[in-house]
mmCIF file of C-alpha atoms in Angstrom:
data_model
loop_
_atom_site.group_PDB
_atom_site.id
_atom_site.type_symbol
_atom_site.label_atom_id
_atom_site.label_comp_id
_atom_site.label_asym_id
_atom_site.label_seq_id
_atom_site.Cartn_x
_atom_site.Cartn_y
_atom_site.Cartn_z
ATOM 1 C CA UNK A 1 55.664 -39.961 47.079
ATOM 2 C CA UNK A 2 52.937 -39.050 49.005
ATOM 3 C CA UNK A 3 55.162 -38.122 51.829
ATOM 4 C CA UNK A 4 57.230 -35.558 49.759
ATOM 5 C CA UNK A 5 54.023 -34.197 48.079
ATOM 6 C CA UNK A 6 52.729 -33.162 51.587
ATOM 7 C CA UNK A 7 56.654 -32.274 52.767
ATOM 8 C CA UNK A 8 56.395 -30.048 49.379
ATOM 9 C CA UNK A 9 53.169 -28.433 50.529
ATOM 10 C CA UNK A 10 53.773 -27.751 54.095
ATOM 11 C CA UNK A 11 56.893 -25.987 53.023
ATOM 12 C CA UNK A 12 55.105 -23.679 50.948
ATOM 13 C CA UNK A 13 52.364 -23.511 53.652
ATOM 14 C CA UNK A 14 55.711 -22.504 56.189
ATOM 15 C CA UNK A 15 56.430 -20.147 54.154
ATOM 16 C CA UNK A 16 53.177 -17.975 53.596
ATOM 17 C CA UNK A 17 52.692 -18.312 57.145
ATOM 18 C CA UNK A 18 55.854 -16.735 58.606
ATOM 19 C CA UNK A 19 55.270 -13.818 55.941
ATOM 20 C CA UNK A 20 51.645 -13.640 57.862
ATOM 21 C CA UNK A 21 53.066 -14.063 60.398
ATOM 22 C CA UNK A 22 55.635 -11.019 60.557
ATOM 23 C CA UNK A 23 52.351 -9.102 58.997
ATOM 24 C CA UNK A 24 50.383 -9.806 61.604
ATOM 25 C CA UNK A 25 52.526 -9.277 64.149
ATOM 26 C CA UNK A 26 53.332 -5.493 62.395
ATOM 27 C CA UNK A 27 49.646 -5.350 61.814
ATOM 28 C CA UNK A 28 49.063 -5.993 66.402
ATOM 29 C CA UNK A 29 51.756 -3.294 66.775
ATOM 30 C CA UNK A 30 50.099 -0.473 64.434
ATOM 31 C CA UNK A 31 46.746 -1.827 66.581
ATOM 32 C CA UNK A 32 48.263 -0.806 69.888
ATOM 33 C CA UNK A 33 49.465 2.285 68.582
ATOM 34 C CA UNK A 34 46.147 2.956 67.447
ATOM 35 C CA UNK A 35 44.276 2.007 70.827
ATOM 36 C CA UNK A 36 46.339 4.375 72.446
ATOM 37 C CA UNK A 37 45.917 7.193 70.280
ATOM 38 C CA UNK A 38 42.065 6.891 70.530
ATOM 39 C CA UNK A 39 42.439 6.421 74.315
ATOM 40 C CA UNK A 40 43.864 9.818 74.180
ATOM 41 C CA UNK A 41 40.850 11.334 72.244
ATOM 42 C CA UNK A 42 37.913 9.186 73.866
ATOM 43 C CA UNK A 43 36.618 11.387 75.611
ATOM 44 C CA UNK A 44 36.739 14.429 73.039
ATOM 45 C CA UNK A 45 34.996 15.464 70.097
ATOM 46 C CA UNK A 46 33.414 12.657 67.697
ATOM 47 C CA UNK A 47 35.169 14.267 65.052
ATOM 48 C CA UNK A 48 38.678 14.919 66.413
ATOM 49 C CA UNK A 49 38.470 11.401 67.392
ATOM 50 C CA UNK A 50 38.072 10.548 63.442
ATOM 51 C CA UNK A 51 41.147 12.983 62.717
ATOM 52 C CA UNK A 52 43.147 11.624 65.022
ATOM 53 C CA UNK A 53 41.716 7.762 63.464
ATOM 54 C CA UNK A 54 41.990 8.854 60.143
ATOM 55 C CA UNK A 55 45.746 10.528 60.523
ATOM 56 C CA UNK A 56 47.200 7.278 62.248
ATOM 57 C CA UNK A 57 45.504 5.451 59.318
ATOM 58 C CA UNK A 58 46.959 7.179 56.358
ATOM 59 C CA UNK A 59 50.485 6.926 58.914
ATOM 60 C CA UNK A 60 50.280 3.091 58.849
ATOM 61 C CA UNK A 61 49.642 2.740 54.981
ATOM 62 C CA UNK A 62 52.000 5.748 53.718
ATOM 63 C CA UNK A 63 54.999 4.595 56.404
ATOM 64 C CA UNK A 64 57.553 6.907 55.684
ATOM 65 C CA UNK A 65 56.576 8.497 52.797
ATOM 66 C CA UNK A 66 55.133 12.510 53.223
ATOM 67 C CA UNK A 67 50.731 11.857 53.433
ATOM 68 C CA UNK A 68 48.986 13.833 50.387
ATOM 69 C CA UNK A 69 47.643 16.922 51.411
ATOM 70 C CA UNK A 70 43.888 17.223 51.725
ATOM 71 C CA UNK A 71 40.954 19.213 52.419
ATOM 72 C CA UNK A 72 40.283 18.577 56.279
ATOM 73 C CA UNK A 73 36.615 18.848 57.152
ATOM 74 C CA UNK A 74 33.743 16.741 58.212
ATOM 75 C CA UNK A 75 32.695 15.144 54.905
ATOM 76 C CA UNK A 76 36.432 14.292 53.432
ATOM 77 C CA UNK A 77 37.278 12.534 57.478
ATOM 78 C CA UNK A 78 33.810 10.709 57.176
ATOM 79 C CA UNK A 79 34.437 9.539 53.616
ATOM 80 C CA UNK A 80 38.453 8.787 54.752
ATOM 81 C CA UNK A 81 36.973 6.925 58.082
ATOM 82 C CA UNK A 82 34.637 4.822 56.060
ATOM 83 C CA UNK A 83 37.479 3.616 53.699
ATOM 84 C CA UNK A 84 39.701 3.078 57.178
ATOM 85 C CA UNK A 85 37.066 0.432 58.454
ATOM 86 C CA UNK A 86 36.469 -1.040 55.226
ATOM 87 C CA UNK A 87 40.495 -1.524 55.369
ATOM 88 C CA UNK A 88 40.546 -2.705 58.792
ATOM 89 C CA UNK A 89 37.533 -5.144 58.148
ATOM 90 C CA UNK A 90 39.605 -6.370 55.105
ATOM 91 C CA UNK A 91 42.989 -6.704 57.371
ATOM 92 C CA UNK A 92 40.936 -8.976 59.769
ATOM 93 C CA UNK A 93 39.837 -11.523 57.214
ATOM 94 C CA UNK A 94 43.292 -11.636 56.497
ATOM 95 C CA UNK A 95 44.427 -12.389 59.051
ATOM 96 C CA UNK A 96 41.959 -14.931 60.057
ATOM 97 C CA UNK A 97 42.941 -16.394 56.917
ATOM 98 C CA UNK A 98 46.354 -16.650 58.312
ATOM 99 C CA UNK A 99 45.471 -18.258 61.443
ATOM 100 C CA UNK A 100 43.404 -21.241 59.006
ATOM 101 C CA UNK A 101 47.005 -21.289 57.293
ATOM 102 C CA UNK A 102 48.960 -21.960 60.228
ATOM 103 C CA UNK A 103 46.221 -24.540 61.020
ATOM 104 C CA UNK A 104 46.820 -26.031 57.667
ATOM 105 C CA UNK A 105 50.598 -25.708 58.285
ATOM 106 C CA UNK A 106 50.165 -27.774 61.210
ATOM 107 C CA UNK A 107 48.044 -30.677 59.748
ATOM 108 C CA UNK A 108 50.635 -30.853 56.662
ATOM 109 C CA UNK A 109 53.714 -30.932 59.079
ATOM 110 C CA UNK A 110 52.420 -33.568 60.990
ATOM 111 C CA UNK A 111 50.938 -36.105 57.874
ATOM 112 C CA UNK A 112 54.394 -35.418 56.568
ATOM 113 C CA UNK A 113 56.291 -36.358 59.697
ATOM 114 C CA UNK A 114 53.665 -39.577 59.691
ATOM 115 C CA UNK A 115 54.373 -40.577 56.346
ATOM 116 C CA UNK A 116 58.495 -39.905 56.589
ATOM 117 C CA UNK A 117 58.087 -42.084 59.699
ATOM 118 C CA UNK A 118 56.327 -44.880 57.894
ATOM 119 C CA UNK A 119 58.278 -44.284 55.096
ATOM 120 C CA UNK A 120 61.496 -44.376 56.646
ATOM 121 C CA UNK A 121 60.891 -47.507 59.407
ATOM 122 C CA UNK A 122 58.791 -50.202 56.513
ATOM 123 C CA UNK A 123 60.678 -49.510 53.324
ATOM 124 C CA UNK A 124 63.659 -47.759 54.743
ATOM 125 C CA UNK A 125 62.880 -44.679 52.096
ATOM 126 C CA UNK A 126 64.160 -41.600 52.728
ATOM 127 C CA UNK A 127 64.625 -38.124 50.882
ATOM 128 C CA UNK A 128 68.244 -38.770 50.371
ATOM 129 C CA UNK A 129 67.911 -42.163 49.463
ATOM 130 C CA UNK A 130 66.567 -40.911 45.958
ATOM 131 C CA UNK A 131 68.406 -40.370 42.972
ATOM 132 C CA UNK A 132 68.707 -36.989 41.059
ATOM 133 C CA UNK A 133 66.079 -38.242 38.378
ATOM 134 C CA UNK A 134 63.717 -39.892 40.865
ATOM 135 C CA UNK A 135 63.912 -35.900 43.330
ATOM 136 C CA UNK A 136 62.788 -34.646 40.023
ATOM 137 C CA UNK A 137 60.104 -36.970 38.940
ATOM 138 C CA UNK A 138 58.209 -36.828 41.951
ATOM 139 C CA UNK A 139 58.652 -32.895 42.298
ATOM 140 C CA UNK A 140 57.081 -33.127 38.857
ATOM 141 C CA UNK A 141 54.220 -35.493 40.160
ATOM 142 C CA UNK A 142 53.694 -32.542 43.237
ATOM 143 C CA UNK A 143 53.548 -29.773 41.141
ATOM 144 C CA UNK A 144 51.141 -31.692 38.725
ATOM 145 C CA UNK A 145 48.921 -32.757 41.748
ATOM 146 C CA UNK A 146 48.749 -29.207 42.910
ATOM 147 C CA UNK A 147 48.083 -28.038 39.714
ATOM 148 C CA UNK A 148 44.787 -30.664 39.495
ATOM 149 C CA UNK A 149 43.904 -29.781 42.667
ATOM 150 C CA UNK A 150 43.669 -33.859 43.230
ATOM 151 C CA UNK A 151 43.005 -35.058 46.716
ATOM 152 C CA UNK A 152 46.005 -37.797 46.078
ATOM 153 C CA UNK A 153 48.217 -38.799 44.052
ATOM 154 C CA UNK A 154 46.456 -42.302 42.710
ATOM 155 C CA UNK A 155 46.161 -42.592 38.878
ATOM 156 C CA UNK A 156 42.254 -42.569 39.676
ATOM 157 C CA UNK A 157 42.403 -39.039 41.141
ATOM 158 C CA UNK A 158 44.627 -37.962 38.060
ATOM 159 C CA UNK A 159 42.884 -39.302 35.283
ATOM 160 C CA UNK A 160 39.299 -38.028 36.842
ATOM 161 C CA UNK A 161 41.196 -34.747 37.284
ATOM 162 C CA UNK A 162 42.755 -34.340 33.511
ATOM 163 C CA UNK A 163 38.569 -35.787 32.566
ATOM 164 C CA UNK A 164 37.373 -32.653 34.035
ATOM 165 C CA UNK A 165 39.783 -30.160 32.551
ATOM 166 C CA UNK A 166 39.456 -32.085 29.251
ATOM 167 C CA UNK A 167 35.818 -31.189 29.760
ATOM 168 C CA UNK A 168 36.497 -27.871 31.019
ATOM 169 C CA UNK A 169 38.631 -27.264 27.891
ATOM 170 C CA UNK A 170 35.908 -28.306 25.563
ATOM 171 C CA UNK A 171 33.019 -25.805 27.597
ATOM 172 C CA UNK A 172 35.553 -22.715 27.056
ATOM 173 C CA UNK A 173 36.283 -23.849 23.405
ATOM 174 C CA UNK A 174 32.465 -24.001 23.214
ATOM 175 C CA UNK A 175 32.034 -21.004 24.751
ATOM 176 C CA UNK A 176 34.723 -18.846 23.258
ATOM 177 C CA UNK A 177 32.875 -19.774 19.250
ATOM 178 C CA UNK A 178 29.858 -18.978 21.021
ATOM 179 C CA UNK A 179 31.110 -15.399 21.675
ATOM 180 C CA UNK A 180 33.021 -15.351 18.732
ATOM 181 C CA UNK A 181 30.070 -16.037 16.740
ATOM 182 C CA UNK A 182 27.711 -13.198 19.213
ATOM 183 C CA UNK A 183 31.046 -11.070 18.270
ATOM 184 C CA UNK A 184 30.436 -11.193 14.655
ATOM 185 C CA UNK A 185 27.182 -10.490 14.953
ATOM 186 C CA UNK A 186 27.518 -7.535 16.772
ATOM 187 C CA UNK A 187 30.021 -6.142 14.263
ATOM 188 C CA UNK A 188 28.152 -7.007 11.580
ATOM 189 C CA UNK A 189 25.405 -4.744 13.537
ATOM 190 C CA UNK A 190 27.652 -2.017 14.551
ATOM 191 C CA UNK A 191 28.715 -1.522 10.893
ATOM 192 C CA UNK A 192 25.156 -1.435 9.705
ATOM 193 C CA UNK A 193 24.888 1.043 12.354
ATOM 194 C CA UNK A 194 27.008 3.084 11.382
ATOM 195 C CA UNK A 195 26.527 2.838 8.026
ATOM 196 C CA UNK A 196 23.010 4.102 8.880
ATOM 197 C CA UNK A 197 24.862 6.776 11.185
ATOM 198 C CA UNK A 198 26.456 8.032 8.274
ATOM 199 C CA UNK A 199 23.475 8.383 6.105
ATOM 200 C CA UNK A 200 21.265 9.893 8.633
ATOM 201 C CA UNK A 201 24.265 12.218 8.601
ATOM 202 C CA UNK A 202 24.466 12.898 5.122
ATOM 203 C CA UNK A 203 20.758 13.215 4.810
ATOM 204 C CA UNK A 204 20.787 15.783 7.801
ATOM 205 C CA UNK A 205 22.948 17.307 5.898
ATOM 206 C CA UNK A 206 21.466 17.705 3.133
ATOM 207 C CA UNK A 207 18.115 18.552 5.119
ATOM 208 C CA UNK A 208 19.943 21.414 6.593
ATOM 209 C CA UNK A 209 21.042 22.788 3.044
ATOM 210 C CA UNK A 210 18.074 22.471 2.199
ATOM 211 C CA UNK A 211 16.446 24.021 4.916
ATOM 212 C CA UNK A 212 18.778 26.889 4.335
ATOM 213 C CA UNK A 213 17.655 27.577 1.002
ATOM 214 C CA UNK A 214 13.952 27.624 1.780
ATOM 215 C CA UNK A 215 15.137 30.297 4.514
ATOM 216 C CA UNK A 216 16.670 32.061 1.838
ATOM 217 C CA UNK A 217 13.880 31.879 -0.466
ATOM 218 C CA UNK A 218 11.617 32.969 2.065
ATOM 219 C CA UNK A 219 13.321 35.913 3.386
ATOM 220 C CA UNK A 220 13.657 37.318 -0.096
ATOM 221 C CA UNK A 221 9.494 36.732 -0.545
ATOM 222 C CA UNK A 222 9.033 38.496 2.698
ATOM 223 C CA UNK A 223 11.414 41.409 1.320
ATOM 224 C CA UNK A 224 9.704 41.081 -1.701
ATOM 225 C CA UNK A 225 6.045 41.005 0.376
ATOM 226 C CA UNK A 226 7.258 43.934 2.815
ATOM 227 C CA UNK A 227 7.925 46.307 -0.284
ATOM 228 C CA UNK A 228 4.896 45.582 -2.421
ATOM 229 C CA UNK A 229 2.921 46.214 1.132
ATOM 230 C CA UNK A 230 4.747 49.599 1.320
ATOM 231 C CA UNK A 231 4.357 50.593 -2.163
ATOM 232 C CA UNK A 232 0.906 49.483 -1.631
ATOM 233 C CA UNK A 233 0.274 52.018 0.910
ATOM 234 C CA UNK A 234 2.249 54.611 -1.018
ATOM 235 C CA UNK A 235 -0.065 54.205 -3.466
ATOM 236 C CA UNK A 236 -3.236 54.455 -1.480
ATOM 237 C CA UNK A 237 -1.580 57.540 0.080
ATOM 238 C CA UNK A 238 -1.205 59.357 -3.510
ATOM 239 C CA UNK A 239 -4.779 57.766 -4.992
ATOM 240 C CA UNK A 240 -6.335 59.549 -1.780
ATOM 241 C CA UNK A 241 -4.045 62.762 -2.433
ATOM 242 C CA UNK A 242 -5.250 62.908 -5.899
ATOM 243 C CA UNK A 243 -8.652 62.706 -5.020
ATOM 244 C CA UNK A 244 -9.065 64.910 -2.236
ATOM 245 C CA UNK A 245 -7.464 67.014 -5.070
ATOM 246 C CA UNK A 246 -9.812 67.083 -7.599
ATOM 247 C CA UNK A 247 -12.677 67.485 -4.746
ATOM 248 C CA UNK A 248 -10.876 70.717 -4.211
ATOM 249 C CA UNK A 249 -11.461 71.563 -7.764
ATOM 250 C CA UNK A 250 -15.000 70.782 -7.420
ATOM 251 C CA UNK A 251 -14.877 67.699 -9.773
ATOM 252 C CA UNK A 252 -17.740 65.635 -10.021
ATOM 253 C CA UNK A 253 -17.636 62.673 -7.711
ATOM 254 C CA UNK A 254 -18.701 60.027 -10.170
ATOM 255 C CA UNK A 255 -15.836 60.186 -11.786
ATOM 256 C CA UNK A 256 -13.417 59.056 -9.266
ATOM 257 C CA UNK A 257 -11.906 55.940 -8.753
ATOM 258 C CA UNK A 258 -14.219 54.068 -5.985
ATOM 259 C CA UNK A 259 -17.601 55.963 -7.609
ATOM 260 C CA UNK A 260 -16.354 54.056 -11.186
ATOM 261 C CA UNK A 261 -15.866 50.937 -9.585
ATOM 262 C CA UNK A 262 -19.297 50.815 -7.863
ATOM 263 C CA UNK A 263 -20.576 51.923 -11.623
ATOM 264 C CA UNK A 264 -18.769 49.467 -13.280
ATOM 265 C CA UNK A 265 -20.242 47.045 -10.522
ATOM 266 C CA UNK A 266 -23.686 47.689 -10.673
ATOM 267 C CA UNK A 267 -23.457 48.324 -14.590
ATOM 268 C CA UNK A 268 -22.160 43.989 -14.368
ATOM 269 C CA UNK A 269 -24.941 43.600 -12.470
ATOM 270 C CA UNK A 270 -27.615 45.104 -14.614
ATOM 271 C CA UNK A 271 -26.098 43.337 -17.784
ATOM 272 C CA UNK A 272 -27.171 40.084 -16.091
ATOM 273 C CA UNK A 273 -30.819 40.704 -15.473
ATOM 274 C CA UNK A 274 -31.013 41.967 -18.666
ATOM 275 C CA UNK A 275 -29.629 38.306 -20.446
ATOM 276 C CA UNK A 276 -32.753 36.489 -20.054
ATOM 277 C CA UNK A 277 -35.123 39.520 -21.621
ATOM 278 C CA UNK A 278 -32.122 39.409 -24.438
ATOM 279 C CA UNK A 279 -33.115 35.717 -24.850
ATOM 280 C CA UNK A 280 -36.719 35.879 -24.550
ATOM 281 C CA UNK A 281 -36.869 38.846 -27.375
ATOM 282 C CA UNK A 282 -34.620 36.591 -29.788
ATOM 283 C CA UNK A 283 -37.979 33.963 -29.911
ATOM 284 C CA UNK A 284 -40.420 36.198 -31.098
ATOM 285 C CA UNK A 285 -38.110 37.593 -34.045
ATOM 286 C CA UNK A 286 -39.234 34.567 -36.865
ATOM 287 C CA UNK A 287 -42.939 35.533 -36.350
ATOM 288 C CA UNK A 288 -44.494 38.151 -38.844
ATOM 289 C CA UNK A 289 -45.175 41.778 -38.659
ATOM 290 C CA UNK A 290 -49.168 42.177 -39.041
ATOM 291 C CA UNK A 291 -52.297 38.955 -39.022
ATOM 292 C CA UNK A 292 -52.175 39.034 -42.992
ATOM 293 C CA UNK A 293 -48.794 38.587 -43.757
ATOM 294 C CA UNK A 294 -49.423 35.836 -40.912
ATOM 295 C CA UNK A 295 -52.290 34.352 -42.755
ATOM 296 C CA UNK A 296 -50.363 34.282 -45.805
ATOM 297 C CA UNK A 297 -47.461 32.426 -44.165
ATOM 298 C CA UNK A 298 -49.823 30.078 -43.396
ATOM 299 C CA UNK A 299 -51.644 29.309 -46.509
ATOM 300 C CA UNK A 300 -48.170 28.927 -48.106
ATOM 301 C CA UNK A 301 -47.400 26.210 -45.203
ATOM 302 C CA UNK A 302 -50.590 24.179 -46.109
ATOM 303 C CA UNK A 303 -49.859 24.416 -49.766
ATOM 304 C CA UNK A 304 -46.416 22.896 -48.958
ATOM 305 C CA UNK A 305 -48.534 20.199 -46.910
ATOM 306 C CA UNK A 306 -50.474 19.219 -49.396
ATOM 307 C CA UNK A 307 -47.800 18.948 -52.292
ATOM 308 C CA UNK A 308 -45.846 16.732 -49.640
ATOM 309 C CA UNK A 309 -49.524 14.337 -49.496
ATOM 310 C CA UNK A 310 -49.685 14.481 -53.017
ATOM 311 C CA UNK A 311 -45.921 13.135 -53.981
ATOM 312 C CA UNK A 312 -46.196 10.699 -50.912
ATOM 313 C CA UNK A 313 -49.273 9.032 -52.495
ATOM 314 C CA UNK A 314 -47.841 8.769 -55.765
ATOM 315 C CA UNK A 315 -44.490 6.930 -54.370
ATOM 316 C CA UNK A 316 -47.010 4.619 -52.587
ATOM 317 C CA UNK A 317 -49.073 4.115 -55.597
ATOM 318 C CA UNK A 318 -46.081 3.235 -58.032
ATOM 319 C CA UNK A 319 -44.555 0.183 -55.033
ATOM 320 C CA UNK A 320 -45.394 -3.099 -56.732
ATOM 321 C CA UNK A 321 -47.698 -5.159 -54.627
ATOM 322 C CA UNK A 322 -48.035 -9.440 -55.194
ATOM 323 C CA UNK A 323 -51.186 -10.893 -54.632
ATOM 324 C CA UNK A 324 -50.959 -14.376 -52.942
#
C-alpha cells in the first residue's frame, strides 16, 4: 500500500512537473528574447532601454492579443518597469519551486520503484495482482493520507492525524461562537448607533427649525428696531423744526421742550430738599399759640395727674389685705 501511495504521488508530482516544465522552458525562450532585445539598447538611453524592457514585457504576458494603449512617458515606464521586476522576481521563485518539484519527483519515483521491487520479489504483489475493490480501497487510503498530510500510512499516523483535526475542528467551532458572539455585539452596537444617528438627526432637525424661527423673529425686531430708529430721527428732525420755529417768532425759550424738561428736573429736585423741612414743620403743629394758653395746657395736664393719684389710691385702699 505504501508502494501505490508513493506510485500515486509521484504521478501527480510527474505531472505538475512536465507542466513546469514546458513553462519554464517557454519562460528561458521569452528570457533570450529579452537578453537580446536589451543587448540591442545597452548602450542607449536608460529610458529607451525601459521602453524597449517594458514593451517586450507587456508582449510576453498579452501574447497575441493587441497591448492597451497607454500614456508613454517617464513615470508610467518606471511604474510599468517596477511591476516587470516584481513579475520576473515572482517567475523565478517559480520556477525554483519547480526545480524542488522535479527533485521531489525524483525521490518519489525512486521509493516507488524500491517498494514495487520489494513488493513484487517477497510477496509477489503487484498492481495487477489486485482486485477491482482492493485498486479502490487503497486509492481511498492515498487520497485520505494526502488529505492528513500523514507521513505514512500506519493507523498511528492516522489516528494522531484525525486527533488533530478533531482538535482543529473544536478551535474553529470555538472560534466561530466567539465571533459570532463579538458579531452580536457589534450589531447590537451599530443599531444603538444608529438609533442615536437618527435622533441626533431628528434633533438637528428640529434645532435647525428652530433656529430658523429665531432668524425670523429676529429679522422682523430688527425691521421693527430699524423703523422706530428712523421715525426716531424723523421726529427729532420735526421737534428741532418746530423749535427753531417758534425762535423765529421770538417765543420765549423756557417754554420749549428741553428748557421744560430741565424745569421739570430741577423743580423734582427742589421738591426733595424741601421733604425734610415738610416733616420737621409737621412736629411743632400740637404745641400752642402764645406762653398762656401754654401755661394753661399745663395746669389742665397736672389736674389730670392728680385725679389719676387720687383714683389710684383709692383702688389700693379698697384691696383686702390678711394679716398673718
Amino acid at each position: 500500500m505504501a508502494a501505490e501511495a508513493a506510485a500515486a504521488a509521484a504521478a501527480a508530482a510527474a505531472a505538475e512537473a512536465e507542466a513546469a516544465a514546458a513553462a519554464e522552458a517557454e519562460a528561458e525562450a521569452e528570457a533570450e528574447a529579452e537578453a537580446e532585445a536589451e543587448a540591442e539598447v545597452e548602450a542607449g538611453h536608460p529610458f529607451e532601454k525601459k521602453l524597449v524592457q517594458v514593451t517586450l514585457w507587456l508582449k510576453k504576458i498579452y501574447g497575441d492579443v493587441t497591448i492597451p494603449g497607454y500614456e508613454v512617458n517617464e513615470r508610467t515606464v518606471d511604474i510599468l518597469h517596477e511591476v516587470m521586476e516584481c513579475s520576473e522576481e515572482r517567475d523565478k521563485d517559480v520556477r525554483l519551486l519547480i526545480e524542488d518539484m522535479k527533485d521531489w519527483v525524483t525521490k518519489y519515483e525512486a521509493e516507488a520503484d524500491y517498494w514495487q521491487d520489494i513488493l513484487g520479489e517477497c510477496l509477489g504483489l503487484t498492481a495487477g495482482i489486485l482486485s477491482r475493490e482492493a485498486t479502490t480501497d487503497l486509492i481511498d487510503l492515498v487520497e485520505s493520507a494526502l488529505e492528513l498530510e500523514v507521513e505514512n500510512t500506519s493507523l498511528i499516523s492516522f489516528y494522531s492525524a484525525i486527533n488533530h483535526q478533531t482538535s482543529e475542528l473544536y478551535k474553529t467551532k470555538s472560534k466561530n461562537e466567539e465571533m459570532e458572539l463579538k458579531l452580536k455585539t457589534l450589531r447590537k452596537k451599530l443599531t444603538s448607533a444608529l438609533t442615536l444617528e437618527k435622533q441626533f438627526e431628528e434633533d438637528i432637525k428640529k434645532l435647525k427649525e428652530s433656529q430658523e424661527a429665531e432668524k425670523a423673529e429676529v429679522e422682523i425686531q430688527s425691521k421693527d428696531l430699524k423703523f422706530l430708529e428712523d421715525k426716531s430721527k424723523d421726529l427729532k428732525l420735526n421737534i428741532s423744526d418746530a423749535e427753531d420755529k417758534l425762535v423765529a417768532m421770538e417765543l420765549d425759550h423756557s417754554l420749549v421742550h428741553d428748557a421744560l424738561v430741565e424745569s421739570s428736573e430741577e423743580l423734582s429736585a427742589l421738591l426733595k430738599e424741601i421733604e425734610p423741612l415738610k416733616e420737621e414743620r409737621a412736629s411743632y403743629h400740637d404745641l400752642p399759640l402764645s406762653i398762656p394758653l401754654a401755661r394753661v395746657k399745663v395746669e389742665e395736664a397736672r389736674k389730670e395727674l392728680k385725679a389719676l393719684d387720687e383714683e389710684l389710691a383709692m383702688e389700693i385702699e379698697a384691696l383686702p389685705f390678711e394679716l398673718t
